[in-house]
PDB file of C-alpha atoms in Angstrom:
ATOM      1  CA  MET A   1      69.597 133.978  16.150  1.00 43.00           C
ATOM      2  CA  ALA A   2      66.945 135.157  18.957  1.00 47.00           C
ATOM      3  CA  ASN A   3      69.660 137.905  20.340  1.00 49.00           C
ATOM      4  CA  THR A   4      70.187 139.414  16.749  1.00 52.00           C
ATOM      5  CA  ALA A   5      66.256 139.477  16.049  1.00 55.00           C
ATOM      6  CA  VAL A   6      64.484 142.961  16.407  1.00 49.00           C
ATOM      7  CA  ALA A   7      62.751 143.028  20.185  1.00 49.00           C
ATOM      8  CA  ASP A   8      61.701 146.440  19.803  1.00 50.00           C
ATOM      9  CA  PRO A   9      59.969 147.581  16.320  1.00 58.00           C
ATOM     10  CA  GLU A  10      60.096 151.249  17.491  1.00 55.00           C
ATOM     11  CA  SER A  11      63.640 151.405  18.700  1.00 57.00           C
ATOM     12  CA  GLY A  12      64.974 148.804  16.132  1.00 57.00           C
ATOM     13  CA  LEU A  13      67.081 147.116  18.964  1.00 56.00           C
ATOM     14  CA  SER A  14      67.733 143.608  19.584  1.00 61.00           C
ATOM     15  CA  ARG A  15      67.329 141.775  23.043  1.00 59.00           C
ATOM     16  CA  ALA A  16      71.111 141.962  23.436  1.00 60.00           C
ATOM     17  CA  GLN A  17      71.187 146.033  22.683  1.00 58.00           C
ATOM     18  CA  LEU A  18      68.197 146.567  24.729  1.00 51.00           C
ATOM     19  CA  ALA A  19      69.814 144.932  27.584  1.00 54.00           C
ATOM     20  CA  LYS A  20      73.138 146.569  27.069  1.00 58.00           C
ATOM     21  CA  ARG A  21      71.081 150.032  26.906  1.00 58.00           C
ATOM     22  CA  TYR A  22      69.575 149.342  30.206  1.00 53.00           C
ATOM     23  CA  GLY A  23      72.079 147.571  31.771  1.00 55.00           C
ATOM     24  CA  LEU A  24      70.630 144.298  32.090  1.00 49.00           C
ATOM     25  CA  ARG A  25      72.433 140.928  32.627  1.00 55.00           C
ATOM     26  CA  VAL A  26      72.001 137.449  32.810  1.00 53.00           C
ATOM     27  CA  ALA A  27      70.775 136.012  36.003  1.00 53.00           C
ATOM     28  CA  GLY A  28      73.921 134.125  37.605  1.00 56.00           C
ATOM     29  CA  GLU A  29      76.292 135.199  34.867  1.00 70.00           C
ATOM     30  CA  ARG A  30      79.681 134.759  35.958  1.00 78.00           C
ATOM     31  CA  PRO A  31      81.426 138.015  36.606  1.00 86.00           C
ATOM     32  CA  PRO A  32      85.237 138.679  35.720  1.00 90.00           C
ATOM     33  CA  LEU A  33      87.576 137.297  38.324  1.00 92.00           C
ATOM     34  CA  ALA A  34      88.653 140.553  39.881  1.00 92.00           C
ATOM     35  CA  GLU A  35      84.914 141.747  39.832  1.00 93.00           C
ATOM     36  CA  TYR A  36      84.122 138.429  41.721  1.00 93.00           C
ATOM     37  CA  ALA A  37      86.840 139.191  44.236  1.00 94.00           C
ATOM     38  CA  ARG A  38      85.487 142.394  44.894  1.00 94.00           C
ATOM     39  CA  ARG A  39      81.720 141.416  45.508  1.00 92.00           C
ATOM     40  CA  LEU A  40      83.138 138.596  47.504  1.00 93.00           C
ATOM     41  CA  TRP A  41      84.674 141.044  49.893  1.00 94.00           C
ATOM     42  CA  ALA A  42      81.877 143.022  50.129  1.00 93.00           C
ATOM     43  CA  TYR A  43      79.998 140.105  51.850  1.00 91.00           C
ATOM     44  CA  ARG A  44      82.911 139.794  54.609  1.00 91.00           C
ATOM     45  CA  HIS A  45      80.568 140.995  57.369  1.00 91.00           C
ATOM     46  CA  PHE A  46      77.744 138.568  56.138  1.00 88.00           C
ATOM     47  CA  MET A  47      80.353 135.432  56.414  1.00 92.00           C
ATOM     48  CA  THR A  48      81.680 136.452  59.877  1.00 91.00           C
ATOM     49  CA  ALA A  49      78.402 137.142  61.427  1.00 90.00           C
ATOM     50  CA  TYR A  50      76.867 133.786  59.339  1.00 86.00           C
ATOM     51  CA  SER A  51      79.970 131.769  60.735  1.00 88.00           C
ATOM     52  CA  ARG A  52      79.234 132.917  64.277  1.00 86.00           C
ATOM     53  CA  ALA A  53      75.800 131.775  64.363  1.00 84.00           C
ATOM     54  CA  LYS A  54      76.552 128.370  63.042  1.00 81.00           C
ATOM     55  CA  VAL A  55      79.055 127.998  65.888  1.00 77.00           C
ATOM     56  CA  ALA A  56      76.412 129.044  68.392  1.00 74.00           C
ATOM     57  CA  SER A  57      73.906 126.768  66.947  1.00 73.00           C
ATOM     58  CA  SER A  58      75.795 123.807  66.048  1.00 67.00           C
ATOM     59  CA  PHE A  59      75.673 122.323  69.496  1.00 58.00           C
ATOM     60  CA  SER A  60      72.509 123.871  70.901  1.00 57.00           C
ATOM     61  CA  ASN A  61      70.713 120.714  71.046  1.00 60.00           C
ATOM     62  CA  THR A  62      73.051 119.107  73.137  1.00 57.00           C
ATOM     63  CA  GLN A  63      73.571 119.109  77.029  1.00 52.00           C
ATOM     64  CA  LEU A  64      77.292 119.993  77.002  1.00 54.00           C
ATOM     65  CA  GLY A  65      76.640 122.678  73.952  1.00 55.00           C
ATOM     66  CA  GLN A  66      79.721 124.167  72.630  1.00 60.00           C
ATOM     67  CA  LEU A  67      82.094 122.262  75.057  1.00 67.00           C
ATOM     68  CA  TRP A  68      81.918 119.391  72.568  1.00 64.00           C
ATOM     69  CA  GLN A  69      83.991 121.758  70.217  1.00 66.00           C
ATOM     70  CA  VAL A  70      86.794 120.665  72.451  1.00 69.00           C
ATOM     71  CA  LEU A  71      85.573 117.320  73.623  1.00 72.00           C
ATOM     72  CA  THR A  72      85.505 115.779  70.360  1.00 72.00           C
ATOM     73  CA  PRO A  73      89.529 116.411  69.394  1.00 72.00           C
ATOM     74  CA  LEU A  74      90.236 115.649  73.028  1.00 73.00           C
ATOM     75  CA  THR A  75      88.470 112.351  72.914  1.00 78.00           C
ATOM     76  CA  ASN A  76      89.882 111.210  69.318  1.00 70.00           C
ATOM     77  CA  ALA A  77      93.268 112.126  71.067  1.00 74.00           C
ATOM     78  CA  ALA A  78      92.665 109.798  73.891  1.00 76.00           C
ATOM     79  CA  VAL A  79      91.601 106.986  72.088  1.00 75.00           C
ATOM     80  CA  TYR A  80      94.604 107.438  69.401  1.00 69.00           C
ATOM     81  CA  TYR A  81      96.897 107.782  72.434  1.00 69.00           C
ATOM     82  CA  LEU A  82      95.631 104.534  73.758  1.00 75.00           C
ATOM     83  CA  ILE A  83      96.386 102.618  70.404  1.00 66.00           C
ATOM     84  CA  PHE A  84      99.290 104.180  69.291  1.00 65.00           C
ATOM     85  CA  GLY A  85     100.858 105.332  72.792  1.00 59.00           C
ATOM     86  CA  VAL A  86      99.921 102.590  74.828  1.00 62.00           C
ATOM     87  CA  ILE A  87      99.114  99.318  72.854  1.00 62.00           C
ATOM     88  CA  ILE A  88     101.610 100.368  70.147  1.00 56.00           C
ATOM     89  CA  SER A  89     104.255 102.134  72.334  1.00 61.00           C
ATOM     90  CA  GLN A  90     104.916 105.197  69.981  1.00 61.00           C
ATOM     91  CA  ASN A  91     105.496 106.939  73.432  1.00 61.00           C
ATOM     92  CA  ARG A  92     108.784 105.343  73.608  1.00 66.00           C
ATOM     93  CA  HIS A  93     110.005 106.880  70.356  1.00 66.00           C
ATOM     94  CA  VAL A  94     108.557 110.524  70.670  1.00 76.00           C
ATOM     95  CA  SER A  95     109.291 112.829  73.869  1.00 81.00           C
ATOM     96  CA  ASN A  96     106.218 114.119  75.346  1.00 83.00           C
ATOM     97  CA  PHE A  97     104.156 112.027  73.307  1.00 84.00           C
ATOM     98  CA  ILE A  98     100.840 113.243  74.486  1.00 85.00           C
ATOM     99  CA  ALA A  99     101.454 117.044  73.548  1.00 87.00           C
ATOM    100  CA  TYR A 100     102.937 115.619  70.390  1.00 89.00           C
ATOM    101  CA  LEU A 101      99.574 113.576  69.738  1.00 87.00           C
ATOM    102  CA  CYS A 102      97.176 116.187  70.575  1.00 88.00           C
ATOM    103  CA  THR A 103      99.090 118.812  68.673  1.00 91.00           C
ATOM    104  CA  GLY A 104      98.819 116.817  65.331  1.00 91.00           C
ATOM    105  CA  VAL A 105      95.007 115.729  66.275  1.00 89.00           C
ATOM    106  CA  PHE A 106      93.873 119.224  66.920  1.00 89.00           C
ATOM    107  CA  ILE A 107      95.736 120.658  63.549  1.00 94.00           C
ATOM    108  CA  PHE A 108      94.494 117.933  61.536  1.00 94.00           C
ATOM    109  CA  MET A 109      90.830 118.182  62.626  1.00 90.00           C
ATOM    110  CA  PHE A 110      90.773 121.920  61.281  1.00 94.00           C
ATOM    111  CA  THR A 111      91.492 120.535  57.841  1.00 95.00           C
ATOM    112  CA  GLN A 112      89.540 117.604  57.906  1.00 94.00           C
ATOM    113  CA  THR A 113      86.091 118.910  59.309  1.00 92.00           C
ATOM    114  CA  ALA A 114      86.635 122.122  56.863  1.00 94.00           C
ATOM    115  CA  VAL A 115      87.234 119.451  53.922  1.00 94.00           C
ATOM    116  CA  GLN A 116      84.152 117.236  54.997  1.00 93.00           C
ATOM    117  CA  ASN A 117      81.520 119.966  55.485  1.00 92.00           C
ATOM    118  CA  GLY A 118      82.851 121.904  52.309  1.00 92.00           C
ATOM    119  CA  THR A 119      81.639 118.924  49.986  1.00 93.00           C
ATOM    120  CA  SER A 120      78.083 119.677  50.805  1.00 91.00           C
ATOM    121  CA  ALA A 121      78.925 123.801  51.152  1.00 91.00           C
ATOM    122  CA  ILE A 122      76.465 123.781  47.757  1.00 91.00           C
ATOM    123  CA  THR A 123      74.454 121.080  47.914  1.00 89.00           C
ATOM    124  CA  SER A 124      72.960 121.955  51.566  1.00 88.00           C
ATOM    125  CA  ASN A 125      72.507 125.224  50.668  1.00 86.00           C
ATOM    126  CA  LEU A 126      70.509 125.123  47.562  1.00 86.00           C
ATOM    127  CA  GLY A 127      67.419 126.984  49.030  1.00 85.00           C
ATOM    128  CA  LEU A 128      69.666 129.821  49.877  1.00 84.00           C
ATOM    129  CA  ILE A 129      71.473 129.907  46.522  1.00 86.00           C
ATOM    130  CA  ARG A 130      68.223 129.927  44.408  1.00 83.00           C
ATOM    131  CA  ALA A 131      66.589 132.631  46.496  1.00 83.00           C
ATOM    132  CA  LEU A 132      69.438 135.001  46.678  1.00 82.00           C
ATOM    133  CA  GLN A 133      72.319 136.616  44.428  1.00 84.00           C
ATOM    134  CA  PHE A 134      75.460 136.418  46.053  1.00 86.00           C
ATOM    135  CA  PRO A 135      78.831 135.176  45.369  1.00 90.00           C
ATOM    136  CA  ARG A 136      78.752 131.453  46.005  1.00 92.00           C
ATOM    137  CA  ALA A 137      82.153 131.419  47.310  1.00 94.00           C
ATOM    138  CA  ALA A 138      81.050 132.935  50.546  1.00 94.00           C
ATOM    139  CA  LEU A 139      79.634 129.163  51.330  1.00 94.00           C
ATOM    140  CA  PRO A 140      83.048 127.173  51.428  1.00 95.00           C
ATOM    141  CA  ILE A 141      84.755 130.350  53.078  1.00 95.00           C
ATOM    142  CA  THR A 142      81.980 130.319  55.882  1.00 94.00           C
ATOM    143  CA  VAL A 143      82.496 126.479  56.398  1.00 93.00           C
ATOM    144  CA  THR A 144      86.398 127.390  56.897  1.00 95.00           C
ATOM    145  CA  LEU A 145      85.524 130.380  59.169  1.00 94.00           C
ATOM    146  CA  ILE A 146      82.938 128.143  61.304  1.00 91.00           C
ATOM    147  CA  GLN A 147      86.039 125.141  61.804  1.00 91.00           C
ATOM    148  CA  LEU A 148      88.446 128.089  62.535  1.00 93.00           C
ATOM    149  CA  GLN A 149      86.421 129.603  65.244  1.00 89.00           C
ATOM    150  CA  GLN A 150      86.237 126.265  66.754  1.00 86.00           C
ATOM    151  CA  LEU A 151      90.052 125.513  66.537  1.00 89.00           C
ATOM    152  CA  LEU A 152      90.852 128.725  68.199  1.00 87.00           C
ATOM    153  CA  MET A 153      88.611 127.419  71.236  1.00 83.00           C
ATOM    154  CA  SER A 154      90.287 124.127  71.242  1.00 84.00           C
ATOM    155  CA  MET A 155      93.780 125.770  71.220  1.00 88.00           C
ATOM    156  CA  VAL A 156      93.453 127.140  74.565  1.00 85.00           C
ATOM    157  CA  VAL A 157      92.928 123.400  76.037  1.00 85.00           C
ATOM    158  CA  LEU A 158      95.703 122.597  73.756  1.00 88.00           C
ATOM    159  CA  ALA A 159      98.083 125.141  75.337  1.00 90.00           C
ATOM    160  CA  ALA A 160      97.204 123.859  78.766  1.00 88.00           C
ATOM    161  CA  ILE A 161      97.970 120.249  77.656  1.00 87.00           C
ATOM    162  CA  VAL A 162     101.544 121.537  76.328  1.00 89.00           C
ATOM    163  CA  LEU A 163     102.150 123.552  79.615  1.00 92.00           C
ATOM    164  CA  ILE A 164     100.670 120.596  81.790  1.00 87.00           C
ATOM    165  CA  THR A 165     102.844 118.003  79.984  1.00 87.00           C
ATOM    166  CA  GLY A 166     106.289 120.171  81.217  1.00 88.00           C
ATOM    167  CA  GLU A 167     106.663 122.198  77.747  1.00 90.00           C
ATOM    168  CA  PRO A 168     108.089 125.777  78.210  1.00 92.00           C
ATOM    169  CA  LEU A 169     106.357 129.077  77.246  1.00 92.00           C
ATOM    170  CA  THR A 170     108.428 130.432  74.604  1.00 92.00           C
ATOM    171  CA  PHE A 171     108.457 133.165  72.078  1.00 94.00           C
ATOM    172  CA  ARG A 172     108.204 130.553  69.479  1.00 93.00           C
ATOM    173  CA  TRP A 173     104.477 130.249  70.455  1.00 94.00           C
ATOM    174  CA  PHE A 174     103.901 133.576  68.486  1.00 95.00           C
ATOM    175  CA  LEU A 175     104.866 131.472  65.435  1.00 95.00           C
ATOM    176  CA  LEU A 176     101.363 129.597  65.802  1.00 95.00           C
ATOM    177  CA  VAL A 177      99.442 132.819  64.409  1.00 96.00           C
ATOM    178  CA  PRO A 178     100.984 132.930  61.042  1.00 97.00           C
ATOM    179  CA  MET A 179     101.198 129.229  60.568  1.00 97.00           C
ATOM    180  CA  LEU A 180      97.227 129.018  61.172  1.00 96.00           C
ATOM    181  CA  LEU A 181      96.828 131.964  58.709  1.00 97.00           C
ATOM    182  CA  LEU A 182      98.629 130.056  56.260  1.00 97.00           C
ATOM    183  CA  GLN A 183      96.471 126.701  56.924  1.00 97.00           C
ATOM    184  CA  THR A 184      93.213 129.001  56.787  1.00 97.00           C
ATOM    185  CA  ILE A 185      94.179 130.158  53.587  1.00 97.00           C
ATOM    186  CA  PHE A 186      95.171 126.669  52.446  1.00 98.00           C
ATOM    187  CA  ASN A 187      91.831 124.968  53.876  1.00 97.00           C
ATOM    188  CA  ILE A 188      89.898 127.797  52.103  1.00 97.00           C
ATOM    189  CA  GLY A 189      91.166 127.074  48.850  1.00 97.00           C
ATOM    190  CA  LEU A 190      90.686 123.341  49.381  1.00 97.00           C
ATOM    191  CA  THR A 191      87.258 123.816  50.478  1.00 97.00           C
ATOM    192  CA  MET A 192      86.115 125.680  47.461  1.00 97.00           C
ATOM    193  CA  VAL A 193      87.713 122.707  45.283  1.00 96.00           C
ATOM    194  CA  MET A 194      85.716 120.148  47.243  1.00 96.00           C
ATOM    195  CA  ALA A 195      82.432 122.359  47.144  1.00 95.00           C
ATOM    196  CA  ARG A 196      82.677 122.665  43.315  1.00 94.00           C
ATOM    197  CA  LEU A 197      83.437 118.677  43.203  1.00 94.00           C
ATOM    198  CA  GLY A 198      80.789 118.196  45.676  1.00 92.00           C
ATOM    199  CA  SER A 199      77.979 119.820  43.839  1.00 90.00           C
ATOM    200  CA  LYS A 200      78.760 117.725  40.591  1.00 88.00           C
ATOM    201  CA  ILE A 201      79.218 114.334  42.251  1.00 88.00           C
ATOM    202  CA  VAL A 202      76.585 113.464  44.945  1.00 82.00           C
ATOM    203  CA  ASP A 203      78.375 110.552  46.639  1.00 84.00           C
ATOM    204  CA  LEU A 204      81.457 112.408  47.198  1.00 90.00           C
ATOM    205  CA  LYS A 205      80.470 113.337  50.535  1.00 87.00           C
ATOM    206  CA  GLN A 206      80.203 109.461  51.355  1.00 89.00           C
ATOM    207  CA  VAL A 207      83.841 108.620  50.159  1.00 91.00           C
ATOM    208  CA  MET A 208      85.541 111.633  51.903  1.00 92.00           C
ATOM    209  CA  PRO A 209      85.727 109.895  55.325  1.00 90.00           C
ATOM    210  CA  PHE A 210      88.143 107.286  53.789  1.00 93.00           C
ATOM    211  CA  VAL A 211      90.272 109.735  52.133  1.00 93.00           C
ATOM    212  CA  MET A 212      90.317 111.628  55.101  1.00 93.00           C
ATOM    213  CA  ARG A 213      91.450 108.580  57.334  1.00 90.00           C
ATOM    214  CA  THR A 214      94.163 107.739  54.573  1.00 91.00           C
ATOM    215  CA  TRP A 215      95.343 111.260  54.812  1.00 92.00           C
ATOM    216  CA  LEU A 216      95.398 111.150  58.852  1.00 90.00           C
ATOM    217  CA  TYR A 217      97.882 107.915  58.735  1.00 86.00           C
ATOM    218  CA  GLY A 218      99.947 110.172  56.067  1.00 86.00           C
ATOM    219  CA  SER A 219     100.592 113.149  58.067  1.00 87.00           C
ATOM    220  CA  GLY A 220     102.317 111.983  61.026  1.00 83.00           C
ATOM    221  CA  VAL A 221      99.612 112.796  63.480  1.00 83.00           C
ATOM    222  CA  LEU A 222     100.062 109.381  65.372  1.00 80.00           C
ATOM    223  CA  TYR A 223     103.566 108.459  65.482  1.00 79.00           C
ATOM    224  CA  SER A 224     106.775 110.185  64.612  1.00 78.00           C
ATOM    225  CA  VAL A 225     107.514 111.385  61.006  1.00 78.00           C
ATOM    226  CA  LYS A 226     110.831 109.909  61.221  1.00 77.00           C
ATOM    227  CA  LEU A 227     109.389 106.618  60.649  1.00 76.00           C
ATOM    228  CA  PHE A 228     109.017 107.982  56.951  1.00 76.00           C
ATOM    229  CA  GLU A 229     112.789 108.140  56.462  1.00 74.00           C
ATOM    230  CA  GLU A 230     113.034 104.855  58.100  1.00 74.00           C
ATOM    231  CA  ARG A 231     110.348 102.366  56.590  1.00 71.00           C
ATOM    232  CA  LEU A 232     109.896 104.098  52.982  1.00 73.00           C
ATOM    233  CA  PRO A 233     112.138 104.502  50.123  1.00 80.00           C
ATOM    234  CA  GLY A 234     113.619 108.041  49.718  1.00 77.00           C
ATOM    235  CA  TRP A 235     111.444 109.377  46.912  1.00 79.00           C
ATOM    236  CA  ALA A 236     108.248 108.244  49.111  1.00 77.00           C
ATOM    237  CA  ALA A 237     109.548 109.428  52.419  1.00 77.00           C
ATOM    238  CA  LYS A 238     110.233 112.945  50.371  1.00 82.00           C
ATOM    239  CA  LEU A 239     106.744 112.910  48.612  1.00 82.00           C
ATOM    240  CA  LEU A 240     104.991 112.278  52.329  1.00 81.00           C
ATOM    241  CA  GLU A 241     107.188 115.044  53.771  1.00 83.00           C
ATOM    242  CA  SER A 242     105.823 117.776  51.488  1.00 88.00           C
ATOM    243  CA  ASN A 243     102.009 116.809  52.602  1.00 91.00           C
ATOM    244  CA  PRO A 244     100.544 119.780  53.415  1.00 95.00           C
ATOM    245  CA  ILE A 245      99.045 118.898  56.407  1.00 95.00           C
ATOM    246  CA  LEU A 246     102.085 117.363  57.815  1.00 94.00           C
ATOM    247  CA  VAL A 247     103.702 120.661  56.992  1.00 95.00           C
ATOM    248  CA  TYR A 248     101.320 122.637  58.970  1.00 97.00           C
ATOM    249  CA  ILE A 249     101.426 120.033  62.163  1.00 95.00           C
ATOM    250  CA  GLU A 250     105.268 120.249  62.391  1.00 94.00           C
ATOM    251  CA  LEU A 251     105.229 123.905  62.172  1.00 95.00           C
ATOM    252  CA  ALA A 252     102.853 123.877  65.068  1.00 95.00           C
ATOM    253  CA  ARG A 253     104.977 121.228  67.053  1.00 94.00           C
ATOM    254  CA  HIS A 254     108.084 123.746  66.175  1.00 94.00           C
ATOM    255  CA  ALA A 255     106.345 126.221  68.083  1.00 94.00           C
ATOM    256  CA  LEU A 256     104.725 124.772  71.034  1.00 94.00           C
ATOM    257  CA  LEU A 257     107.034 121.602  71.720  1.00 92.00           C
ATOM    258  CA  GLU A 258     110.383 122.432  72.708  1.00 90.00           C
ATOM    259  CA  SER A 259     110.855 118.609  73.222  1.00 84.00           C
ATOM    260  CA  ASN A 260     110.317 118.044  69.685  1.00 83.00           C
ATOM    261  CA  GLN A 261     113.138 120.154  67.974  1.00 81.00           C
ATOM    262  CA  GLN A 262     115.329 117.441  66.802  1.00 79.00           C
ATOM    263  CA  ASN A 263     112.613 115.473  65.587  1.00 78.00           C
ATOM    264  CA  LEU A 264     111.264 117.811  62.749  1.00 81.00           C
ATOM    265  CA  VAL A 265     110.715 116.186  59.485  1.00 79.00           C
ATOM    266  CA  THR A 266     112.821 118.957  57.926  1.00 83.00           C
ATOM    267  CA  SER A 267     114.371 122.319  58.592  1.00 88.00           C
ATOM    268  CA  PRO A 268     112.059 125.178  60.086  1.00 90.00           C
ATOM    269  CA  GLY A 269     113.127 127.269  57.388  1.00 92.00           C
ATOM    270  CA  HIS A 270     112.314 124.423  54.558  1.00 93.00           C
ATOM    271  CA  LEU A 271     108.737 124.107  56.302  1.00 94.00           C
ATOM    272  CA  TRP A 272     108.003 127.665  56.117  1.00 96.00           C
ATOM    273  CA  LEU A 273     108.511 127.650  52.548  1.00 96.00           C
ATOM    274  CA  LEU A 274     106.609 124.634  51.738  1.00 96.00           C
ATOM    275  CA  ALA A 275     103.588 126.175  54.014  1.00 97.00           C
ATOM    276  CA  VAL A 276     103.591 129.481  52.213  1.00 97.00           C
ATOM    277  CA  GLY A 277     103.524 127.517  48.670  1.00 97.00           C
ATOM    278  CA  TRP A 278     100.773 125.200  49.770  1.00 97.00           C
ATOM    279  CA  ALA A 279      98.874 128.438  50.894  1.00 97.00           C
ATOM    280  CA  VAL A 280      99.334 130.310  47.572  1.00 97.00           C
ATOM    281  CA  VAL A 281      99.066 127.501  45.079  1.00 97.00           C
ATOM    282  CA  MET A 282      95.682 125.992  46.860  1.00 97.00           C
ATOM    283  CA  GLY A 283      94.161 129.307  47.779  1.00 97.00           C
ATOM    284  CA  ILE A 284      94.599 131.100  44.303  1.00 97.00           C
ATOM    285  CA  GLY A 285      93.984 127.724  42.358  1.00 97.00           C
ATOM    286  CA  GLY A 286      90.745 126.813  44.528  1.00 96.00           C
ATOM    287  CA  PHE A 287      89.321 130.234  44.257  1.00 97.00           C
ATOM    288  CA  VAL A 288      89.989 130.241  40.401  1.00 96.00           C
ATOM    289  CA  TYR A 289      88.576 126.625  40.284  1.00 96.00           C
ATOM    290  CA  PHE A 290      85.381 127.549  42.093  1.00 95.00           C
ATOM    291  CA  TRP A 291      84.773 130.873  40.305  1.00 94.00           C
ATOM    292  CA  ARG A 292      84.743 129.026  37.076  1.00 92.00           C
ATOM    293  CA  GLY A 293      81.870 127.129  38.133  1.00 89.00           C
ATOM    294  CA  GLU A 294      79.703 129.901  39.368  1.00 88.00           C
ATOM    295  CA  GLU A 295      77.206 129.498  36.752  1.00 85.00           C
ATOM    296  CA  GLU A 296      76.701 126.011  37.696  1.00 86.00           C
ATOM    297  CA  TYR A 297      75.683 126.111  41.269  1.00 85.00           C
ATOM    298  CA  GLY A 298      72.040 125.773  42.029  1.00 74.00           C
ATOM    299  CA  ARG A 299      71.249 124.811  38.553  1.00 69.00           C
ATOM    300  CA  GLY A 300      68.750 121.972  37.531  1.00 55.00           C
TER     301      GLY A 300
END
């Protein structure tokens, strides 16, 4: 009713008509999807610069600084090797278990950290959201870009581990580039989903470590993926073999580990189809899901 009432007696126009005449819009209004994507692209330089600044400052208060970006996955891999390689003796079932394990840990942590940090991408930036008008999708995308930069630094160490443990340098290593691109798209979509959910469910951040730990055990990071076929019913094994993180880990192992070619969960061609499918579904689906909640972020 308020929009149809005359707001300007001289012109006889309502508030809605006046807003249309002068090009005014509701603050925080959700634009059409194509327009939203265009605006987000315009902020690409902001996202890359912001992510670099975050990486540079993330370990500024520690003595070892950014070296922790490499030490963290290495320490995790060392602990897992002690438990699963030495105590449980999984190294007897997997050739070059050290490189096998490190590859899984490094790739898994890329998604794990992006998802966990993405859960609070909105709630931890409420001041920025309420002060400035920009596509809120820039925040979860920045979270993923931060983790991608840290992963790329860690990949240098991973490459050294793979070579030191006896793996040859082959042209298949170039397959890491499209694999990481697909995983990054997948992570961006998933991080957007978690960012919107996290803005609604405050306690979600406390639950995510348990969810990610379960996902870790179901992704073949710590043991041979052949155990799925040996220990589980056929349908359950197929379900786990389609797990997106397992798919990206297996592609990384296919690229880096000559000793693991006979132990892939399925054929490389099938893995690539799954990798592309997960990137497209999660990338587009997560973007649309986040866009639909654009007007909600920072309210209340």
